[in-house]
Amino acid sequence: MEGLRRGLGRWKRYHIKVHLADEALLLPLTVRPRDTLSDLRAQLVRQGVSSWGRTFYYNARPLRDHQTVRDARLQDGAVLLLVSEPRMMMGSSGIGYQDLEVGAVGGAGRK
């Protein structure tokens, strides 16, 4: 029975969405539990969206490219936030991060 469950895992699909905060877009993706975040990036590139240099967030947690959908605990219907990395800027007190505005999809902006 356990072998059957593992075999069915190859066919399992999740329908998730990626919210591109910079462009105000919500893109649907179909993923498998064994897909990595790098695989999701490749799907976005095939749709004409560059995701390199941006970070995926799920439930306010940053996700790493080597993580699988299963490792990240994504479920069917999940919405990932894809935001640009905070840019470094020089201030009078030295080096700091530019404020990151995360308004839509349940995130609260920081000021």
Coordinates of N, CA and C in Angstrom, one line a residue, residues 9-80:
G9 N 2.2 9.8 -5.8 CA 2.8 11.1 -5.5 C 3.3 11.7 -6.8
R10 N 3.8 10.9 -7.8 CA 4.3 11.4 -9.0 C 3.2 12.1 -9.8
W11 N 2.0 11.7 -9.6 CA 0.9 12.2 -10.4 C 0.2 13.4 -9.7
K12 N 0.5 13.6 -8.5 CA -0.2 14.6 -7.7 C 0.2 16.0 -8.3
R13 N -0.7 16.9 -8.4 CA -0.5 18.2 -8.9 C -1.2 19.2 -7.9
Y14 N -0.5 20.3 -7.7 CA -1.0 21.4 -7.0 C -1.2 22.6 -7.9
H15 N -2.3 23.3 -7.8 CA -2.5 24.6 -8.5 C -2.3 25.7 -7.6
I16 N -1.2 26.4 -7.8 CA -0.8 27.5 -6.9 C -0.8 28.8 -7.8
K17 N -0.6 29.9 -7.1 CA -0.5 31.2 -7.8 C 0.7 31.9 -7.3
V18 N 1.4 32.7 -8.2 CA 2.5 33.5 -7.8 C 2.1 35.0 -8.0
H19 N 2.2 35.7 -6.9 CA 1.9 37.1 -7.0 C 3.2 37.9 -7.2
L20 N 3.3 38.6 -8.3 CA 4.4 39.4 -8.6 C 4.1 40.8 -8.1
A21 N 4.7 41.1 -7.0 CA 4.4 42.4 -6.3 C 4.8 43.6 -7.1
D22 N 5.9 43.5 -7.9 CA 6.4 44.6 -8.6 C 5.5 45.0 -9.8
E23 N 4.9 43.9 -10.4 CA 4.1 44.2 -11.6 C 2.6 44.1 -11.3
A24 N 2.2 43.8 -10.1 CA 0.8 43.6 -9.7 C 0.1 42.5 -10.5
L25 N 0.8 41.4 -10.7 CA 0.3 40.3 -11.5 C 0.1 39.1 -10.6
L26 N -0.9 38.2 -10.9 CA -1.1 37.0 -10.2 C -1.1 35.9 -11.2
L27 N -0.1 35.0 -11.3 CA 0.1 34.0 -12.3 C -0.2 32.6 -11.7
P28 N -1.0 31.8 -12.4 CA -1.2 30.5 -12.0 C -0.1 29.5 -12.4
L29 N 0.2 28.6 -11.6 CA 1.2 27.5 -11.9 C 0.7 26.2 -11.5
T30 N 1.1 25.2 -12.2 CA 0.8 23.8 -11.7 C 2.1 23.1 -11.4
V31 N 2.2 22.6 -10.2 CA 3.5 22.1 -9.7 C 3.2 20.7 -9.1
R32 N 4.3 20.0 -8.9 CA 4.3 18.7 -8.3 C 5.0 18.8 -6.9
P33 N 4.8 17.9 -6.0 CA 5.4 18.0 -4.7 C 7.0 17.9 -4.8
R34 N 7.5 17.2 -5.8 CA 9.0 17.1 -5.9 C 9.6 18.3 -6.6
D35 N 8.8 19.2 -7.2 CA 9.4 20.4 -7.9 C 10.1 21.3 -6.9
T36 N 11.2 21.8 -7.3 CA 11.9 22.8 -6.5 C 11.5 24.2 -6.8
L37 N 11.9 25.1 -6.0 CA 11.6 26.5 -6.3 C 12.3 27.0 -7.6
S38 N 13.4 26.4 -7.9 CA 14.1 26.6 -9.2 C 13.2 26.2 -10.3
D39 N 12.5 25.1 -10.2 CA 11.6 24.6 -11.2 C 10.5 25.6 -11.4
L40 N 10.0 26.2 -10.3 CA 8.9 27.2 -10.4 C 9.5 28.4 -11.2
R41 N 10.7 28.8 -10.9 CA 11.3 29.9 -11.6 C 11.4 29.7 -13.1
A42 N 11.7 28.4 -13.5 CA 11.8 28.1 -14.9 C 10.4 28.1 -15.5
Q43 N 9.4 27.7 -14.8 CA 8.0 27.9 -15.4 C 7.7 29.3 -15.6
L44 N 8.1 30.2 -14.7 CA 7.8 31.6 -14.9 C 8.6 32.2 -16.1
V45 N 9.8 31.7 -16.3 CA 10.6 32.2 -17.4 C 9.9 31.8 -18.7
R46 N 9.4 30.6 -18.7 CA 8.6 30.1 -19.9 C 7.4 30.9 -20.2
Q47 N 6.9 31.6 -19.1 CA 5.7 32.5 -19.3 C 6.1 33.9 -19.6
G48 N 7.5 34.1 -19.7 CA 8.0 35.4 -20.0 C 8.2 36.3 -18.8
V49 N 8.3 35.7 -17.6 CA 8.5 36.5 -16.4 C 9.9 36.1 -15.8
S50 N 10.7 37.1 -15.7 CA 12.0 36.9 -15.1 C 11.9 36.9 -13.5
S51 N 12.3 35.8 -12.9 CA 12.2 35.8 -11.4 C 13.5 35.8 -10.8
W52 N 14.6 35.9 -11.5 CA 15.9 35.8 -11.0 C 16.2 37.1 -10.2
G53 N 16.8 37.0 -9.1 CA 17.1 38.2 -8.2 C 15.9 38.6 -7.4
R54 N 14.9 37.7 -7.3 CA 13.7 37.9 -6.5 C 13.6 36.8 -5.5
T55 N 12.9 37.0 -4.5 CA 12.7 36.0 -3.5 C 11.2 35.6 -3.4
F56 N 11.0 34.3 -3.3 CA 9.6 33.7 -3.0 C 9.4 33.8 -1.5
Y57 N 8.2 34.2 -1.1 CA 7.7 34.2 0.2 C 6.4 33.4 0.3
Y58 N 6.3 32.6 1.4 CA 5.0 31.9 1.6 C 4.8 32.0 3.1
N59 N 3.6 32.5 3.5 CA 3.3 32.7 4.9 C 4.4 33.5 5.6
A60 N 4.8 34.6 5.0 CA 5.8 35.5 5.6 C 7.2 34.8 5.8
R61 N 7.4 33.6 5.2 CA 8.7 32.9 5.2 C 9.4 33.0 3.9
P62 N 10.7 33.4 3.8 CA 11.4 33.4 2.6 C 11.7 31.9 2.2
L63 N 11.5 31.6 0.9 CA 11.8 30.2 0.5 C 13.1 30.2 -0.3
R64 N 13.8 29.1 -0.3 CA 15.1 29.0 -0.9 C 14.9 28.1 -2.2
D65 N 15.8 28.3 -3.2 CA 15.6 27.7 -4.5 C 15.8 26.2 -4.4
H66 N 16.5 25.6 -3.4 CA 16.7 24.2 -3.3 C 15.5 23.5 -2.7
Q67 N 14.6 24.2 -2.0 CA 13.5 23.6 -1.4 C 12.5 23.1 -2.4
T68 N 11.9 22.0 -2.0 CA 10.8 21.4 -2.9 C 9.5 22.0 -2.4
V69 N 8.5 21.8 -3.2 CA 7.1 22.2 -2.9 C 6.7 21.5 -1.6
R70 N 7.1 20.2 -1.4 CA 6.8 19.5 -0.2 C 7.5 20.1 1.0
D71 N 8.8 20.4 0.8 CA 9.6 21.0 1.9 C 9.1 22.3 2.4
A72 N 8.6 23.1 1.4 CA 8.0 24.4 1.7 C 6.6 24.3 2.3
R73 N 6.1 23.1 2.3 CA 4.7 22.9 2.8 C 3.6 23.6 2.1
L74 N 3.8 23.8 0.8 CA 2.8 24.4 -0.1 C 1.7 23.4 -0.3
Q75 N 0.5 24.0 -0.3 CA -0.7 23.2 -0.6 C -1.4 23.7 -1.8
D76 N -2.4 22.9 -2.2 CA -3.2 23.3 -3.4 C -3.9 24.6 -3.1
G77 N -3.8 25.6 -4.0 CA -4.4 26.9 -3.8 C -3.5 27.9 -3.1
A78 N -2.3 27.5 -2.8 CA -1.3 28.4 -2.1 C -1.0 29.6 -3.0
V79 N -0.7 30.7 -2.4 CA -0.3 31.9 -3.1 C 1.1 32.3 -2.6
L80 N 2.1 32.3 -3.5 CA 3.4 32.7 -3.2 C 3.6 34.2 -3.6

